[in-house]
Tab-separated table of C-alpha atoms and ligand atoms in Angstrom:
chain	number	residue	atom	x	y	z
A	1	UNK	CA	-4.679	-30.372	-8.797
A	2	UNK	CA	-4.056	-27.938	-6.107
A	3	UNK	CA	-0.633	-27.157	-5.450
A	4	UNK	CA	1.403	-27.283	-1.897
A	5	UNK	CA	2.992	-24.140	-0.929
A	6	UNK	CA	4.930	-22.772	2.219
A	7	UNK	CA	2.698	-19.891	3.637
A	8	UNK	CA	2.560	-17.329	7.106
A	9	UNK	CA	-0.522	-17.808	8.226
A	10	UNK	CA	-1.554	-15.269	10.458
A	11	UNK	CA	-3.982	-17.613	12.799
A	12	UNK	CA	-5.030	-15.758	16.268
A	13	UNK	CA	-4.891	-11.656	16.571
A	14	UNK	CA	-1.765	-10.676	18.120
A	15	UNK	CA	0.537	-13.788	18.121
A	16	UNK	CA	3.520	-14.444	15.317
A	17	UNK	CA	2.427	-15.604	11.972
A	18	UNK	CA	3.276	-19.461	11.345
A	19	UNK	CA	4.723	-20.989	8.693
A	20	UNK	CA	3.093	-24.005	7.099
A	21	UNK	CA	2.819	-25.929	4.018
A	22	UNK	CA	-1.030	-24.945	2.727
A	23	UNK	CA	-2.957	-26.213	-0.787
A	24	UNK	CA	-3.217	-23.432	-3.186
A	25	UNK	CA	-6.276	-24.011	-5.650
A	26	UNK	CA	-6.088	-24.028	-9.217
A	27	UNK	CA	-7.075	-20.575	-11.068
A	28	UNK	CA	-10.389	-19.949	-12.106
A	29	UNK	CA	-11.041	-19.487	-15.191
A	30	UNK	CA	-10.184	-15.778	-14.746
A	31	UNK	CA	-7.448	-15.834	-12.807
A	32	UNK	CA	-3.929	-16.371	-12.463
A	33	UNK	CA	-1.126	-18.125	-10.723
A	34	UNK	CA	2.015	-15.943	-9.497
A	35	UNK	CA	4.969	-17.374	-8.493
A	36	UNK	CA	6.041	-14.572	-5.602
A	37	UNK	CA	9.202	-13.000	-5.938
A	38	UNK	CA	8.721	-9.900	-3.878
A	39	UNK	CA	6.322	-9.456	-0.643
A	40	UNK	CA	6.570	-6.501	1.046
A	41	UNK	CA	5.808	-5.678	4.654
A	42	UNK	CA	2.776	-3.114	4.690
A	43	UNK	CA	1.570	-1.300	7.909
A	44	UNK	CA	-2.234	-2.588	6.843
A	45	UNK	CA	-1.030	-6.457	7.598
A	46	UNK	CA	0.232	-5.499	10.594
A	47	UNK	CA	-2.953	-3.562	11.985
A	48	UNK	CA	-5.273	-7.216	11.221
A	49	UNK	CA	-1.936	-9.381	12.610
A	50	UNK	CA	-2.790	-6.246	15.893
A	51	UNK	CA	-6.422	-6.414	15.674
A	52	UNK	CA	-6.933	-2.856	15.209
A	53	UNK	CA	-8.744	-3.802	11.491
A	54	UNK	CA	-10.500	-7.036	12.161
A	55	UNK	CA	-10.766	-9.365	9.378
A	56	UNK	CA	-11.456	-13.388	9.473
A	57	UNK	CA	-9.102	-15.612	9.914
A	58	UNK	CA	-7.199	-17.553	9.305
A	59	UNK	CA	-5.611	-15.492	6.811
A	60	UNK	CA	-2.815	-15.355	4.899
A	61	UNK	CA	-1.491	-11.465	4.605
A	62	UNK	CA	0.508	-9.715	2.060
A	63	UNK	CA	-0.480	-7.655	-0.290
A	64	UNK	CA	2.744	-5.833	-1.807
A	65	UNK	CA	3.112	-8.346	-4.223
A	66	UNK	CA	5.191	-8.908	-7.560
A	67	UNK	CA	6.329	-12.136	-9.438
A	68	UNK	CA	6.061	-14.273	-12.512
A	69	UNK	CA	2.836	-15.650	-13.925
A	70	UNK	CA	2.960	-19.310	-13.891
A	71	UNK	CA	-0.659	-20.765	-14.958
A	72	UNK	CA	-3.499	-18.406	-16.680
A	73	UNK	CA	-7.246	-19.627	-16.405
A	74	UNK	CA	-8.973	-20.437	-19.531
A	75	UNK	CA	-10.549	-17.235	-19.790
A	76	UNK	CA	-7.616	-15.288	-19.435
A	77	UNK	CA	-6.249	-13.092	-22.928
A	78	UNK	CA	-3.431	-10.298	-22.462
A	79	UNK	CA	-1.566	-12.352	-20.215
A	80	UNK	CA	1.032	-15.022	-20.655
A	81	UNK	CA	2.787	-17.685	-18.227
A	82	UNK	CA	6.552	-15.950	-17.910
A	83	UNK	CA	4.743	-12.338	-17.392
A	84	UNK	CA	6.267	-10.499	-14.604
A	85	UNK	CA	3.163	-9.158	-12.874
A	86	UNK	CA	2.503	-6.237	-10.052
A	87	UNK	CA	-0.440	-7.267	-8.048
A	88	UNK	CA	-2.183	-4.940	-6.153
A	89	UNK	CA	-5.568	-4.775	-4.282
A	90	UNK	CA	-7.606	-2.874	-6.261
A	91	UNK	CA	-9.558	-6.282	-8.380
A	92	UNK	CA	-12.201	-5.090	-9.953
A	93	UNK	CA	-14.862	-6.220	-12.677
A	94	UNK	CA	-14.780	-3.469	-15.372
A	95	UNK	CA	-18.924	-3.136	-15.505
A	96	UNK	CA	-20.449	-1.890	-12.372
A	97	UNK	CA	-20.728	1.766	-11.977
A	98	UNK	CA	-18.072	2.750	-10.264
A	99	UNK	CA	-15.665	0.552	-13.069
A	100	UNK	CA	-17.796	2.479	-15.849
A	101	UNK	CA	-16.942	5.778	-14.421
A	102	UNK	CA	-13.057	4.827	-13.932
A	103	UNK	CA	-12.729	4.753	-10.761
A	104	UNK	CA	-11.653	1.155	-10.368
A	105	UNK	CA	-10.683	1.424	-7.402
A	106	UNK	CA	-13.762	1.681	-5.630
A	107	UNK	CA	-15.260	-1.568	-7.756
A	108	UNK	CA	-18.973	-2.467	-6.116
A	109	UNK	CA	-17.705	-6.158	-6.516
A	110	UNK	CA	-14.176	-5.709	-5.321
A	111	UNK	CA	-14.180	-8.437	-3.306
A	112	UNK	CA	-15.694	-10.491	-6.106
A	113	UNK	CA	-14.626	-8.741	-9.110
A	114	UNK	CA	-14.628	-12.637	-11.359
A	115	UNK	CA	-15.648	-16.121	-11.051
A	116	UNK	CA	-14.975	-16.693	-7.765
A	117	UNK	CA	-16.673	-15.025	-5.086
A	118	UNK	CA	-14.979	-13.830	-1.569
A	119	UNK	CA	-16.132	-16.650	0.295
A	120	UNK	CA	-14.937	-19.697	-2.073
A	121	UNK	CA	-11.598	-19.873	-0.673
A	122	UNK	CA	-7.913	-20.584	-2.312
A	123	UNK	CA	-6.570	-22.023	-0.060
A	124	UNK	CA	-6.997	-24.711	2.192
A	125	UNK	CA	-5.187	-26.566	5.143
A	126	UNK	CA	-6.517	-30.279	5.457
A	127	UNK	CA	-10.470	-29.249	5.672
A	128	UNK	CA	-9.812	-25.754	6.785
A	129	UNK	CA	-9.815	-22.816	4.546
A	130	UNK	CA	-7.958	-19.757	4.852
A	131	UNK	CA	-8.769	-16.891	3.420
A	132	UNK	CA	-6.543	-13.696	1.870
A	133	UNK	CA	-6.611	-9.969	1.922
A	134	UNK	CA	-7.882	-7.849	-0.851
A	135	UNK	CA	-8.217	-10.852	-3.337
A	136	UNK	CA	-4.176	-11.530	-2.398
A	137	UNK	CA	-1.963	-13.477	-0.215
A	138	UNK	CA	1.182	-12.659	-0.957
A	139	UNK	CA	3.080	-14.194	2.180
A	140	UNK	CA	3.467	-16.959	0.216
A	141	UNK	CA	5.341	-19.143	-2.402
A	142	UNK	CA	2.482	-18.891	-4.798
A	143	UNK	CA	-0.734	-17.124	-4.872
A	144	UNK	CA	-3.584	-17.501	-7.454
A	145	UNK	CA	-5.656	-13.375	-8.096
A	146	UNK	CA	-7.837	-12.196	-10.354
A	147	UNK	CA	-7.040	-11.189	-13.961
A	148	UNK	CA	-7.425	-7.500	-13.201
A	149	UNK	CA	-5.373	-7.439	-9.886
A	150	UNK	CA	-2.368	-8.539	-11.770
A	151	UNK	CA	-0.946	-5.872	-14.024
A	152	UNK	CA	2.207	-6.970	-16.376
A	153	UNK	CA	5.269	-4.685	-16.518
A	154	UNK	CA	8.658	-4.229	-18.258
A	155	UNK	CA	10.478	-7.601	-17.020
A	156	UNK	CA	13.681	-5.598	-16.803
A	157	UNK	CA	12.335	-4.396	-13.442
A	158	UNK	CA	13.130	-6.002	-10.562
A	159	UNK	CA	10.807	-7.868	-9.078
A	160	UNK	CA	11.551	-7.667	-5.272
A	161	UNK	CA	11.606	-3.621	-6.245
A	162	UNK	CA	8.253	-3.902	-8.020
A	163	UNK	CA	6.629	-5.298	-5.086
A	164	UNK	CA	6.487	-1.708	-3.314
A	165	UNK	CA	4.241	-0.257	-6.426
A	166	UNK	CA	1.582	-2.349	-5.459
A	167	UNK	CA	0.919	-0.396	-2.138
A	168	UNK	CA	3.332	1.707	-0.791
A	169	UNK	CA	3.859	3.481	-4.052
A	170	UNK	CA	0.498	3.992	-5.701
A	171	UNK	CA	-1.148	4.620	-2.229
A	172	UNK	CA	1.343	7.239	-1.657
A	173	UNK	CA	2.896	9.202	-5.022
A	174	UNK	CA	-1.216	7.942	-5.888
A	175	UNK	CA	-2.554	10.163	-4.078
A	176	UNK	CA	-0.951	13.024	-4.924
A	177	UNK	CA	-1.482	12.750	-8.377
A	178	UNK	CA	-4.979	11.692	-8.635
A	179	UNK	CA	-6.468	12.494	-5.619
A	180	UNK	CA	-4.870	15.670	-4.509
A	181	UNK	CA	-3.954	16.694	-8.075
A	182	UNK	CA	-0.833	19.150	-6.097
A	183	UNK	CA	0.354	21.392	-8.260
A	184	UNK	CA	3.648	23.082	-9.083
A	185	UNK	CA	4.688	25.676	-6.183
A	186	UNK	CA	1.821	24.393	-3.749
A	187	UNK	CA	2.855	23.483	0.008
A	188	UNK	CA	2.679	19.951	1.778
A	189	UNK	CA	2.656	18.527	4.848
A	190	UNK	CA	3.382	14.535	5.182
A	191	UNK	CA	2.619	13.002	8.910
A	192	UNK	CA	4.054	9.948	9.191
A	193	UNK	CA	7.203	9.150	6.994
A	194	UNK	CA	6.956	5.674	6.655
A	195	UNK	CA	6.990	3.551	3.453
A	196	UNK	CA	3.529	5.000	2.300
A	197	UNK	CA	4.463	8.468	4.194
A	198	UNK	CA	7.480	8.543	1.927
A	199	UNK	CA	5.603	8.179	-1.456
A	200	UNK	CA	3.849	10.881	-0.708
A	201	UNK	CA	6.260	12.920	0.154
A	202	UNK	CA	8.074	11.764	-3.207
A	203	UNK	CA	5.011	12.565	-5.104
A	204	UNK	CA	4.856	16.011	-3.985
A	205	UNK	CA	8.493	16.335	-5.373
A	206	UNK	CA	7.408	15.053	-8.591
A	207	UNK	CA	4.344	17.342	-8.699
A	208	UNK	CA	6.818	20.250	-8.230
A	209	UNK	CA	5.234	21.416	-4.614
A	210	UNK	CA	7.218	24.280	-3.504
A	211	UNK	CA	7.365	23.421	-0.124
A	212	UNK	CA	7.357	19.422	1.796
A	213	UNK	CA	7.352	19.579	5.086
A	214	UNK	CA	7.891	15.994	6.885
A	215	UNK	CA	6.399	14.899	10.079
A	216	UNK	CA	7.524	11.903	11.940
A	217	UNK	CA	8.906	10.701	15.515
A	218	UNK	CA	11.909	9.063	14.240
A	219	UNK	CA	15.031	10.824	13.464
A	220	UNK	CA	16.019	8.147	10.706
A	221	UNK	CA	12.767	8.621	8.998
A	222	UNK	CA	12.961	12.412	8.605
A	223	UNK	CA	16.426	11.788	7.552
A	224	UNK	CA	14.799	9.545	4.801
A	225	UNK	CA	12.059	12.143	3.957
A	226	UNK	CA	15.170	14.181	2.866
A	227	UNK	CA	15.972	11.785	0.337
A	228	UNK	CA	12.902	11.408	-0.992
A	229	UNK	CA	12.543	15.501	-1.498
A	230	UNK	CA	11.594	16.748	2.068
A	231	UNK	CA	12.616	20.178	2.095
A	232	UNK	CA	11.017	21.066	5.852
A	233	UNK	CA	11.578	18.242	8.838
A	234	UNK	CA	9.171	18.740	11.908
A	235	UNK	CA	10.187	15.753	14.633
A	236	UNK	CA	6.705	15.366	16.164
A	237	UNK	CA	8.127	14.221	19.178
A	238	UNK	CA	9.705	17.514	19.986
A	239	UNK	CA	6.330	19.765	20.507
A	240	UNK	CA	3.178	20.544	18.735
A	241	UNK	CA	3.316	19.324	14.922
A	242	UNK	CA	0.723	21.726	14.283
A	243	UNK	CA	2.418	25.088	15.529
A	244	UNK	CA	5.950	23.920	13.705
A	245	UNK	CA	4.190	23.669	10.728
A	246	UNK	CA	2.133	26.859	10.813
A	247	UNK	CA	5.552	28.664	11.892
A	248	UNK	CA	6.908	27.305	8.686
A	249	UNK	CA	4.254	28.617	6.400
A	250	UNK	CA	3.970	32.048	7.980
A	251	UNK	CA	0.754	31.284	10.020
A	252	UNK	CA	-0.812	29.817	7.415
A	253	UNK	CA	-0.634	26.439	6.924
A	254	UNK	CA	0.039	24.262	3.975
A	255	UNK	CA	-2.402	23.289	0.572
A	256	UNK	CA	-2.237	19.760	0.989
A	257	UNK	CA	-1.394	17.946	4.714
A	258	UNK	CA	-1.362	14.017	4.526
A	259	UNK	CA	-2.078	11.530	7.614
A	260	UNK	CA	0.113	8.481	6.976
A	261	UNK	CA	-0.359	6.787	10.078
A	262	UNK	CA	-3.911	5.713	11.062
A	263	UNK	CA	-4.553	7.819	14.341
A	264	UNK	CA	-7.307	10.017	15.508
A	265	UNK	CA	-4.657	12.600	17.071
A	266	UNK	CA	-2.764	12.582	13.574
A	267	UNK	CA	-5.979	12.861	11.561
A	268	UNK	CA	-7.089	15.753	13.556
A	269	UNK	CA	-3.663	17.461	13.255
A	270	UNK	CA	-3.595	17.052	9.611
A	271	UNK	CA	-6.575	19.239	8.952
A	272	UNK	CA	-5.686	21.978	11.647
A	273	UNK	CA	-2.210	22.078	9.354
A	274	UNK	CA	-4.492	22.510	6.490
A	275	UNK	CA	-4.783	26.434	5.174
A	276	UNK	CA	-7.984	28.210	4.522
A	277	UNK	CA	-8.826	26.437	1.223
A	278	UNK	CA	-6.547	23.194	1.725
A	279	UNK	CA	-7.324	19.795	1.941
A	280	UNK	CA	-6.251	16.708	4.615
A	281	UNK	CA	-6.515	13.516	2.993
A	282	UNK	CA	-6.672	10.555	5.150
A	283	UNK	CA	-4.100	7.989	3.681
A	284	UNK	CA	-3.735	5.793	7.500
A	285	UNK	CA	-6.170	3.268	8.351
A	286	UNK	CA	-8.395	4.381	11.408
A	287	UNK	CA	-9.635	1.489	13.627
A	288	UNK	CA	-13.638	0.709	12.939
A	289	UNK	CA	-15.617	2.724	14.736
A	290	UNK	CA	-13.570	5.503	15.500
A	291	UNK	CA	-14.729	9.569	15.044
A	292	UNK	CA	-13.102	12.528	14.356
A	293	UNK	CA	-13.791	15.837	15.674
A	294	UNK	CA	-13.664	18.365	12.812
A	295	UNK	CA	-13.712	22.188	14.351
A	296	UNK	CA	-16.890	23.257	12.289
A	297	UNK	CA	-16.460	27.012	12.185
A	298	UNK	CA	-12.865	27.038	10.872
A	299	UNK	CA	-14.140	24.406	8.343
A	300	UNK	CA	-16.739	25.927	6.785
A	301	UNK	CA	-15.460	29.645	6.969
A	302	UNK	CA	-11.683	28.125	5.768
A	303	UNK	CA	-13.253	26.273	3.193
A	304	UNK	CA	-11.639	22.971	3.983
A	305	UNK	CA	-11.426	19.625	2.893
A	306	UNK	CA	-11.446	16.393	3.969
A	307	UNK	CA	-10.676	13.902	1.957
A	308	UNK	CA	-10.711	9.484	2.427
A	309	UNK	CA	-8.181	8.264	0.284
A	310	UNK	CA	-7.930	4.387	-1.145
A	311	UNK	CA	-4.937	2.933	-2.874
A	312	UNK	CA	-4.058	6.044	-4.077
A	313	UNK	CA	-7.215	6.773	-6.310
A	314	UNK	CA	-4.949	4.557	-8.933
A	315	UNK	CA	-6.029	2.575	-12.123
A	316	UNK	CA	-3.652	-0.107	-11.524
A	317	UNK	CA	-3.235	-0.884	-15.186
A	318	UNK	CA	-1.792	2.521	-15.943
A	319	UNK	CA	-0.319	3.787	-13.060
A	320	UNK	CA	1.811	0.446	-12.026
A	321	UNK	CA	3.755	0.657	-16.141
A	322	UNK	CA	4.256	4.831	-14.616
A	323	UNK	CA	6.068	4.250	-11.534
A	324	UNK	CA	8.004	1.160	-13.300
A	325	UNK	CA	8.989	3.892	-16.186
A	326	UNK	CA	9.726	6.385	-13.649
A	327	UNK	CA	11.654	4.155	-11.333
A	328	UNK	CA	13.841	3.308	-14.882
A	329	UNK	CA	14.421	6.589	-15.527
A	330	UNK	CA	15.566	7.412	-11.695
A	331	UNK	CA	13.136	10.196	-11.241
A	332	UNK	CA	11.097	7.418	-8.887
A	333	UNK	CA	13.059	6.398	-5.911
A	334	UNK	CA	12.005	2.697	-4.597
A	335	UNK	CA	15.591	0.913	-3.986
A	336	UNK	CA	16.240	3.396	-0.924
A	337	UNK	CA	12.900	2.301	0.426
A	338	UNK	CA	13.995	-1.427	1.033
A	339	UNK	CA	15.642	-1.439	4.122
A	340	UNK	CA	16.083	-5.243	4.410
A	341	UNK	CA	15.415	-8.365	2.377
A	342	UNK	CA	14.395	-11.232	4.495
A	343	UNK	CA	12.598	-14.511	4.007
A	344	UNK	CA	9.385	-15.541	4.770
A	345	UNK	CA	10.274	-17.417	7.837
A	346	UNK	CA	12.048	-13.858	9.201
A	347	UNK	CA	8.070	-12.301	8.200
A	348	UNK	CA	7.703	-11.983	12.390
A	349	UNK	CA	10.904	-10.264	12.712
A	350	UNK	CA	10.172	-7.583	10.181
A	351	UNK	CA	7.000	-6.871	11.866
A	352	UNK	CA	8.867	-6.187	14.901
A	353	UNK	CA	11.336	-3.727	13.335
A	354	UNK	CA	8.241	-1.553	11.575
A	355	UNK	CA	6.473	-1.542	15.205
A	356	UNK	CA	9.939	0.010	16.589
A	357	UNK	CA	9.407	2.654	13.137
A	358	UNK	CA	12.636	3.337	12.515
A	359	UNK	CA	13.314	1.787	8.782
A	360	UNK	CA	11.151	1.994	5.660
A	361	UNK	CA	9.967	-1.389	4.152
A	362	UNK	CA	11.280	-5.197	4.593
A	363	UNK	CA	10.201	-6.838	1.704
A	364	UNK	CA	10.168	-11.290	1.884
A	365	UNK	CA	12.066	-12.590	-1.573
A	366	UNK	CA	11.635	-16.003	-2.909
A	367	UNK	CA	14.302	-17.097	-5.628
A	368	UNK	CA	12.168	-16.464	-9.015
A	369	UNK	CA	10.771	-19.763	-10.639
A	370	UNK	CA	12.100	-21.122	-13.471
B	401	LIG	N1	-5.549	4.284	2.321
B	401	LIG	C1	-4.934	3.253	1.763
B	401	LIG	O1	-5.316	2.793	0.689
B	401	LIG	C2	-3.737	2.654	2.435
B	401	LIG	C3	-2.832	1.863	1.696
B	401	LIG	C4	-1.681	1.408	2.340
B	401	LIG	C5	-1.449	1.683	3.675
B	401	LIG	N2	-2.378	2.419	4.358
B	401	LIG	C6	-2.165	2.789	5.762
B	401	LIG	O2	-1.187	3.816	5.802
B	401	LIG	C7	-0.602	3.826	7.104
B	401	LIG	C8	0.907	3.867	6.974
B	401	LIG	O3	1.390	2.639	6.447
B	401	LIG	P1	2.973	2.368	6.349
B	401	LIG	O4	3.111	0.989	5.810
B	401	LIG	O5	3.655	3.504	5.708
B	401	LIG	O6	3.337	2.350	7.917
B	401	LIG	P2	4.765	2.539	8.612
B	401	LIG	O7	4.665	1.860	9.934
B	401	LIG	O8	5.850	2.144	7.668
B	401	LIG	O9	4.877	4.131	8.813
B	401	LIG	C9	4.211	4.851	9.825
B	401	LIG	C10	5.117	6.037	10.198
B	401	LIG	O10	4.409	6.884	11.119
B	401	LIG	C11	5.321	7.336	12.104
B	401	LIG	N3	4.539	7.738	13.286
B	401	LIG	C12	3.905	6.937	14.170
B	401	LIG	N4	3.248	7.690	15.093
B	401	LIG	C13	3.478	8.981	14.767
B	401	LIG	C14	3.063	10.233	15.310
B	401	LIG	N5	2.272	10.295	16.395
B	401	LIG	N6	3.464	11.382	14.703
B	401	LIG	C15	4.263	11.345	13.603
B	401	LIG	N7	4.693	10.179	13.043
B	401	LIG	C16	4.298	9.018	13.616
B	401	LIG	C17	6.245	6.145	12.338
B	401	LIG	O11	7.471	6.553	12.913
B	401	LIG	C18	6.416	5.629	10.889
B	401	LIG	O12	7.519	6.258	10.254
B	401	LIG	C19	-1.155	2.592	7.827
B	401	LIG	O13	-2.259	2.978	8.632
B	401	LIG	C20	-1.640	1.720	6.694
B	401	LIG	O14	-2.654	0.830	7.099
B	401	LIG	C21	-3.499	2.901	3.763
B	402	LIG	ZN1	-0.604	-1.774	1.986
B	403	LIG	ZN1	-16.591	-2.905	-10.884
């Protein structure tokens, strides 16, 4: 029996998301029903609700997701109803090569990591379907995912918290741990400070970088970045990013620079920040289509490189119990990355404020289900 849900369903590029009541389907046999509690605002909903990253709609977005597991498919063993559950993106189906080699991440059947392939929807509206976004739809009472896109944590974490490991965290403090490996005493540069910009740039603290230089237009999000273990602030707004950040390192540039933002001229700046023998990893989102330019003589003869970087390079099912421990033990900061808890009829409104940039994440909360 499918089950009727309030949803934000994100119909025509460019106009508000609407509320409506939608069917959710039952789980497949490898799947699972979550009742949301947490559903946070990501700049990746907001480029498809833009059109800068097509996708089909209708949709319904969100994919910063935690709650409590209400139904388990027949198939499903390591997981009980009452769980509290991170979701993330990152389904996968544990046998193809990339799964084999650990890298879960980059699953060859991502989008149909079970039972259920992409294009059988979850949910419907009358004789409509409506898909979801990475295997999720997290705008939303209730969503039904995949076994393996639903990792259970300590349920002394709270959930509207938790939400935020399922992107902004492991895509940012992610990739500096697993992708960029930074190590103690190394330099960093972070463009783009927002709630993904800010994990990095708390992952580089954690890693013990010597130097974090932030980069961002907004005063309030630098001033952030210094809570979260900036040590350098560079308001890109005020002249050349790239010349402020080579005056800070004496000419020559930082190990590690980070685009957080999804833009060519940000891309481009990240490796020119880059020293001879650092790396720019590409964290932002680039619309379809577009190139870079990459000077090739100071590549080669620097010896740079370039790096794509999805969801962090993260195993869900270890990293998401790591942040939760870290968060416990305080070394992890996530509460001062919630600037506002709204519902999901205010989902618009948040949008708005992260197109204006200056606060960190609104996260939607639904009361958690009995
Ligand atoms: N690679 C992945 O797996 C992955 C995962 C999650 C998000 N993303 C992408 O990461 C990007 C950031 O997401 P977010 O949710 O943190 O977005 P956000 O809107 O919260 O943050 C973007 C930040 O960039 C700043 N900014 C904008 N233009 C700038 C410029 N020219 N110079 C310096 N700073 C500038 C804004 O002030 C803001 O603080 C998006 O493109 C998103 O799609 C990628
Ligand atoms: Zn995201
Ligand atoms: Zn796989």
């Amino acid at each position: 029996m499918p089950t009727e849900i309030q949803a934000a369903v994100c119909r025509t590029v460019g106009e508000p998301l609407e509320i409506e009541s939608v069917e959710l389907d039952d789980p497949a046999p490898d799947e699972v029903r979550v009742g949301v509690v947490g559903s946070g605002l990501c700049h990746s909903d907001l480029h498809v609700i833009d059109g800068s990253l097509p996708a089909p709609l209708p949709v319904v977005l969100g994919h910063e997701v935690a709650g409590v597991v209400l139904e388990v498919g027949s198939q499903i063993q390591g997981i009980d109803v009452g769980d509290h559950v991170v979701a993330g993106i990152s389904a996968h189906c544990g046998s193809c090569r990339c799964c084999a080699a650990g890298k879960t991440w980059l699953c060859e059947r991502r989008f149909s990591p079970g039972l259920r392939s992409e294009t059988q929807p979850k949910i419907r509206a009358g004789d409509a379907t409506i898909g979801g976004i990475g295997g999720l739809s997290g705008f939303a009472e209730q969503m039904v995912l995949h076994r393996s896109a639903a990792v259970p944590i300590d349920p002394e974490m709270p959930l509207d918290r938790a939400a935020l490991i399922g992107c902004a965290v492991v895509t940012g403090v992610g990739t500096v741990i697993n992708a960029a490996r930074v190590r103690p005493g190394e330099t960093c540069a972070v463009i783009g400070c927002g709630g993904v910009g800010l994990n990095v740039v708390q992952g580089a603290r954690l890693a013990g970088a010597e130097r974090i230089i932030a980069v961002d237009l907004q005063a309030s999000k630098l001033e952030l970045a210094g809570r979260f273990g900036a040590t350098d602030f560079v308001n890109a707004g005020g002249g050349d990013p790239v010349e402020a950040v080579l005056g800070l390192t004496g000419g020559r540039g930082v190990d590690h620079a980070f685009e957080v933002i999804g833009l060519k001229s940000t891309s481009e700046q990240a490796l020119s920040m880059a020293s001879d023998g650092g790396a720019a990893y590409l964290i932002g989102v680039l619309p379809p289509g577009l190139a870079l330019e990459v000077p090739g003589t100071e590549f080669v003869l620097g010896n740079k490189t370039l790096c794509g970087v999805r969801m962090g390079s993260s195993n869900m099912a270890s990293d998401f119990p790591y942040f939760v421990e870290l968060y416990q033990q305080g070394r992890l900061l996530i509460d001062e990355l919630v600037a506002e808890r709204i519902t999901l009829a205010q989902v618009n409104e948040g949008y708005d404020k992260m197109r204006i940039g200056d606060q960190a994440r609104s996260v939607i909360t639904f009361d958690p289900p009995n």
